[in-house]
Short mmCIF file of C-alpha atoms in Angstrom, two decimals:
data_model
loop_
_atom_site.label_atom_id
_atom_site.label_comp_id
_atom_site.label_asym_id
_atom_site.label_seq_id
_atom_site.Cartn_x
_atom_site.Cartn_y
_atom_site.Cartn_z
CA MET A 1 129.52 105.31 104.14
CA THR A 2 126.36 106.96 105.41
CA MET A 3 127.65 110.28 104.13
CA TYR A 4 128.08 108.91 100.59
CA LEU A 5 124.63 107.33 100.74
CA PHE A 6 123.14 110.64 101.85
CA TYR A 7 124.79 112.56 99.02
CA PHE A 8 123.81 109.94 96.45
CA LEU A 9 120.16 109.99 97.55
CA ALA A 10 120.11 113.80 97.73
CA PHE A 11 121.59 114.06 94.23
CA LEU A 12 119.07 111.52 92.90
CA ALA A 13 116.14 113.35 94.52
CA ILE A 14 117.15 116.78 93.19
CA LEU A 15 118.01 115.52 89.70
CA CYS A 16 114.75 113.60 89.30
CA GLY A 17 112.82 116.50 90.86
CA LEU A 18 114.22 118.79 88.17
CA MET A 19 113.42 116.24 85.48
CA VAL A 20 109.79 116.14 86.71
CA ILE A 21 109.26 119.77 85.81
CA LEU A 22 111.50 119.85 82.72
CA GLU A 23 110.17 116.71 81.04
CA LYS A 24 107.59 117.49 78.35
CA ASN A 25 105.77 114.18 78.45
CA PRO A 26 103.57 113.87 81.60
CA VAL A 27 104.10 110.08 81.79
CA HIS A 28 107.87 110.59 82.05
CA SER A 29 107.24 113.24 84.72
CA VAL A 30 105.29 110.71 86.79
CA LEU A 31 108.06 108.12 86.44
CA TYR A 32 110.72 110.64 87.54
CA LEU A 33 108.52 111.65 90.48
CA ILE A 34 108.36 107.99 91.55
CA ILE A 35 112.18 107.86 91.57
CA THR A 36 112.20 111.02 93.70
CA PHE A 37 109.81 109.42 96.16
CA PHE A 38 111.98 106.32 96.39
CA ALA A 39 115.03 108.50 97.08
CA LEU A 40 113.13 110.27 99.86
CA ALA A 41 112.07 106.88 101.23
CA GLY A 42 115.78 106.02 101.37
CA HIS A 43 116.35 109.19 103.39
CA TYR A 44 113.61 108.12 105.82
CA LEU A 45 115.34 104.77 106.25
CA LEU A 46 118.64 106.55 106.96
CA LEU A 47 116.85 108.67 109.57
CA ASN A 48 115.48 105.59 111.40
CA ALA A 49 111.89 106.24 110.30
CA GLN A 50 111.13 102.68 109.21
CA PHE A 51 107.33 103.02 109.35
CA LEU A 52 107.36 106.15 107.19
CA PHE A 53 109.69 104.39 104.75
CA ILE A 54 107.08 101.71 104.13
CA VAL A 55 104.21 104.21 104.09
CA GLN A 56 106.07 106.42 101.60
CA ILE A 57 106.56 103.51 99.22
CA MET A 58 103.03 102.13 99.62
CA VAL A 59 101.02 105.36 99.68
CA TYR A 60 103.07 107.69 97.50
CA ALA A 61 104.92 105.50 95.03
CA GLY A 62 102.16 102.88 95.11
CA ALA A 63 98.77 104.54 95.39
CA ILE A 64 99.07 108.24 94.53
CA MET A 65 101.37 107.79 91.55
CA VAL A 66 99.21 105.00 90.12
CA LEU A 67 96.26 107.38 90.39
CA PHE A 68 98.25 110.00 88.44
CA LEU A 69 99.17 107.45 85.78
CA PHE A 70 95.55 106.27 85.50
CA VAL A 71 94.31 109.82 84.95
CA ILE A 72 97.02 110.55 82.36
CA MET A 73 96.20 107.35 80.47
CA LEU A 74 92.46 108.01 80.82
CA LEU A 75 92.74 111.52 79.41
CA ASN A 76 95.19 110.32 76.74
CA LEU A 77 97.73 112.98 77.68
CA ASN A 78 100.78 110.82 76.99
CA LYS A 79 101.91 112.99 74.16
CA GLU A 80 103.79 116.25 74.00
CA THR A 81 100.95 118.54 73.00
CA GLU A 82 101.33 121.03 75.79
CA PRO A 83 101.71 124.58 74.50
CA HIS A 84 104.48 126.33 76.35
CA LYS A 85 104.39 129.53 78.25
CA SER A 86 106.09 132.53 76.73
CA ASN A 87 109.77 132.95 77.42
CA LEU A 88 109.09 136.03 79.52
CA VAL A 89 106.82 134.06 81.89
CA LYS A 90 109.37 131.25 82.08
CA PHE A 91 112.14 133.71 82.87
CA ALA A 92 110.03 135.39 85.56
CA ALA A 93 109.17 131.97 87.06
CA ALA A 94 112.85 130.96 87.20
CA ILE A 95 113.82 134.29 88.79
CA SER A 96 111.03 134.04 91.39
CA ALA A 97 111.91 130.48 92.36
CA GLY A 98 115.61 131.34 92.52
CA LEU A 99 114.91 134.33 94.76
CA LEU A 100 112.74 132.15 97.01
CA LEU A 101 115.64 129.70 97.26
CA VAL A 102 118.04 132.50 98.22
CA VAL A 103 115.62 133.88 100.83
CA LEU A 104 114.98 130.46 102.38
CA VAL A 105 118.68 129.56 102.51
CA ALA A 106 119.45 132.94 104.09
CA ALA A 107 116.63 132.47 106.61
CA MET A 108 117.97 129.04 107.60
CA LYS A 109 121.50 130.36 108.07
CA GLY A 110 122.96 129.46 111.44
CA ALA A 111 121.59 125.93 111.44
CA GLU A 112 125.05 124.52 110.73
CA THR A 113 126.11 125.59 114.21
CA LEU A 114 123.48 123.32 115.79
CA PRO A 115 125.28 120.56 117.66
CA ALA A 116 124.73 116.91 116.84
CA PRO A 117 122.11 115.37 119.13
CA ALA A 118 123.52 113.61 122.16
CA THR A 119 121.05 110.77 122.36
CA THR A 120 119.14 108.99 119.63
CA ASN A 121 116.47 106.34 119.89
CA ALA A 122 116.72 103.79 117.09
CA ASP A 123 113.28 102.32 117.88
CA MET A 124 111.43 105.62 117.57
CA GLY A 125 110.27 105.13 113.98
CA LEU A 126 108.83 101.67 114.54
CA VAL A 127 105.10 100.98 114.35
CA LYS A 128 104.84 100.19 118.06
CA ASN A 129 106.24 103.53 119.17
CA LEU A 130 104.46 105.66 116.57
CA GLY A 131 101.16 103.88 117.13
CA GLN A 132 101.33 104.62 120.82
CA VAL A 133 101.79 108.34 120.12
CA LEU A 134 99.17 108.35 117.35
CA PHE A 135 96.45 106.71 119.45
CA THR A 136 97.04 108.63 122.67
CA GLN A 137 98.35 112.11 121.93
CA PHE A 138 96.92 112.46 118.40
CA LEU A 139 93.67 110.51 118.67
CA LEU A 140 91.38 113.40 117.71
CA PRO A 141 93.38 114.40 114.58
CA PHE A 142 93.43 110.73 113.60
CA GLU A 143 89.63 110.48 113.75
CA THR A 144 89.32 113.80 111.92
CA ALA A 145 91.56 112.40 109.19
CA SER A 146 89.09 109.56 108.68
CA LEU A 147 86.30 112.13 108.26
CA LEU A 148 88.47 114.00 105.75
CA PHE A 149 88.94 110.80 103.79
CA LEU A 150 85.20 110.14 103.77
CA ALA A 151 84.53 113.66 102.51
CA ALA A 152 87.24 113.32 99.84
CA MET A 153 85.82 109.97 98.72
CA VAL A 154 82.28 111.35 98.42
CA GLY A 155 83.59 114.44 96.65
CA ALA A 156 85.63 112.45 94.15
CA VAL A 157 82.67 110.21 93.30
CA MET A 158 80.37 113.24 92.97
CA LEU A 159 82.80 115.07 90.66
CA GLY A 160 83.46 111.97 88.61
CA LYS A 161 79.82 111.32 87.83
CA ARG A 162 78.79 112.41 84.37
CA ASP A 163 75.33 113.74 85.20
CA ILE A 164 74.01 114.18 88.71
CA LYS A 165 70.30 113.61 88.92
CA MET B 1 126.08 105.70 115.49
CA SER B 2 122.90 107.03 114.01
CA THR B 3 122.69 108.95 110.72
CA ILE B 4 121.49 112.18 112.26
CA GLN B 5 124.66 112.25 114.38
CA SER B 6 126.98 111.85 111.39
CA ILE B 7 125.18 114.15 108.92
CA PRO B 8 124.63 117.78 109.97
CA ILE B 9 121.02 118.92 110.11
CA ALA B 10 121.98 121.86 107.82
CA ASN B 11 122.37 119.37 104.93
CA TYR B 12 118.79 118.21 105.35
CA ILE B 13 117.57 121.81 105.55
CA LEU B 14 119.39 122.65 102.31
CA LEU B 15 118.12 119.53 100.52
CA SER B 16 114.50 120.12 101.44
CA THR B 17 114.77 123.84 100.59
CA VAL B 18 116.05 122.97 97.12
CA LEU B 19 113.30 120.39 96.60
CA PHE B 20 110.67 122.87 97.76
CA CYS B 21 111.95 125.52 95.34
CA ILE B 22 111.90 122.99 92.49
CA GLY B 23 108.23 122.43 93.33
CA VAL B 24 107.54 126.19 93.31
CA LEU B 25 109.35 126.50 89.99
CA GLY B 26 107.21 123.71 88.55
CA VAL B 27 103.99 125.42 89.62
CA LEU B 28 105.05 128.71 88.02
CA PHE B 29 106.72 127.16 84.98
CA ARG B 30 104.26 124.64 83.56
CA ARG B 31 100.81 124.97 82.05
CA ASN B 32 99.70 121.36 82.32
CA ALA B 33 97.55 121.03 85.45
CA ILE B 34 98.72 117.45 86.12
CA VAL B 35 102.37 118.52 86.24
CA ILE B 36 101.37 121.36 88.57
CA PHE B 37 99.77 118.76 90.88
CA MET B 38 102.98 116.76 90.80
CA SER B 39 104.96 119.87 91.75
CA VAL B 40 102.66 120.37 94.74
CA GLU B 41 103.36 116.76 95.78
CA LEU B 42 107.08 117.51 95.50
CA MET B 43 106.69 120.50 97.84
CA LEU B 44 104.75 118.41 100.37
CA ASN B 45 107.49 115.77 100.27
CA ALA B 46 110.21 118.36 100.84
CA VAL B 47 108.43 119.48 104.01
CA ASN B 48 107.95 115.84 105.07
CA LEU B 49 111.69 115.23 104.79
CA LEU B 50 112.46 118.18 107.03
CA LEU B 51 109.86 117.05 109.59
CA VAL B 52 111.39 113.57 109.72
CA ALA B 53 114.93 114.99 110.00
CA PHE B 54 114.00 117.23 112.94
CA SER B 55 111.93 114.48 114.54
CA SER B 56 115.04 112.33 114.46
CA TYR B 57 117.17 115.24 115.67
CA TRP B 58 115.05 116.08 118.71
CA ASN B 59 114.18 112.44 119.36
CA ASP B 60 110.47 113.29 119.23
CA PRO B 61 107.99 110.93 117.51
CA ALA B 62 105.40 113.72 117.08
CA GLY B 63 107.19 114.92 113.94
CA GLN B 64 106.78 111.54 112.27
CA VAL B 65 103.08 111.47 113.20
CA PHE B 66 102.77 114.89 111.53
CA VAL B 67 104.31 113.43 108.38
CA PHE B 68 101.67 110.71 108.51
CA PHE B 69 98.93 113.36 108.62
CA VAL B 70 100.54 115.29 105.76
CA MET B 71 100.40 112.09 103.70
CA VAL B 72 96.70 111.70 104.59
CA VAL B 73 95.97 115.25 103.42
CA ALA B 74 98.03 114.71 100.25
CA ALA B 75 96.09 111.56 99.39
CA ALA B 76 92.73 113.30 99.88
CA GLU B 77 93.92 116.31 97.89
CA VAL B 78 95.07 114.16 94.98
CA ALA B 79 91.79 112.21 94.89
CA VAL B 80 89.63 115.34 94.75
CA GLY B 81 92.06 117.29 92.57
CA LEU B 82 92.30 114.62 89.92
CA ALA B 83 88.49 114.25 89.91
CA ILE B 84 88.23 118.01 89.27
CA LEU B 85 90.87 117.67 86.55
CA VAL B 86 88.93 114.90 84.80
CA MET B 87 85.83 117.09 84.89
CA ILE B 88 87.73 120.08 83.49
CA TYR B 89 89.06 117.89 80.69
CA ARG B 90 85.56 116.65 79.95
CA ASN B 91 84.24 120.21 79.69
CA THR B 92 87.09 122.01 77.94
CA GLY B 93 88.99 119.21 76.17
CA SER B 94 92.35 120.13 77.67
CA THR B 95 94.21 120.34 80.98
CA ASP B 96 95.86 123.63 80.10
CA ILE B 97 95.39 126.07 82.98
CA ASP B 98 95.46 129.06 80.63
CA VAL B 99 92.19 127.87 79.09
CA LEU B 100 90.46 128.33 82.44
CA ASN B 101 90.16 132.11 82.38
CA LYS B 102 86.37 132.46 82.74
CA LEU B 103 86.74 134.22 86.09
CA LYS B 104 89.06 136.80 84.57
CA GLY B 105 87.35 140.19 84.56
#
């Protein structure tokens, strides 16, 4: 059962990931990317990462993708006006990405001999457990992340202004 | 019986490798800057999936906290990147990356 669910979600993620880059209309690309994110959220749920499942849906599918859609609507890009790269460039891109895939798969060879883990903790992905790790072991990176957000917010407002006096 | 015990970790490695390469292909393949941003998001998500899989494999919550930080960085990157994109569109009238060749010698 879990096996079938895994293969279904993996197939969905890869198919919609391909559609993101092959679709000519940017709005359709965003919608396919949202399906990919939901498939990955399903993987997180299968892996007992319940907190990341919710965060993936809220932050990625909710916030980031809405931002993408807003910008596409704002710039009125929802039409297929994009001029395409020459066939030579496309061919070179496909070859490069395929070679990268081959290299990565070859580099990861041997992982199938890794034994299944002996013990698993089903409560590990819950907010209680992750919060404890986040606020003890990773307190400094957490505070730095808030600074990063502040800088990003100021930067986005600065860039978005039409004329800076 | 947990999922990570019934599905080999090699499957997750293969899945995230394929997703990452799709993202790389998108960055090389497309000219629209928004689609290139989306491909970068796809690559970040492929890495996130692998981090969660290994976090579950080694029974270590640090991997999931890393994923949380990757999401933070992705959100900040998208906010600033899309602001830059809006400004580029305002100045050049398109989001085609081949128009932006002013730095070319």
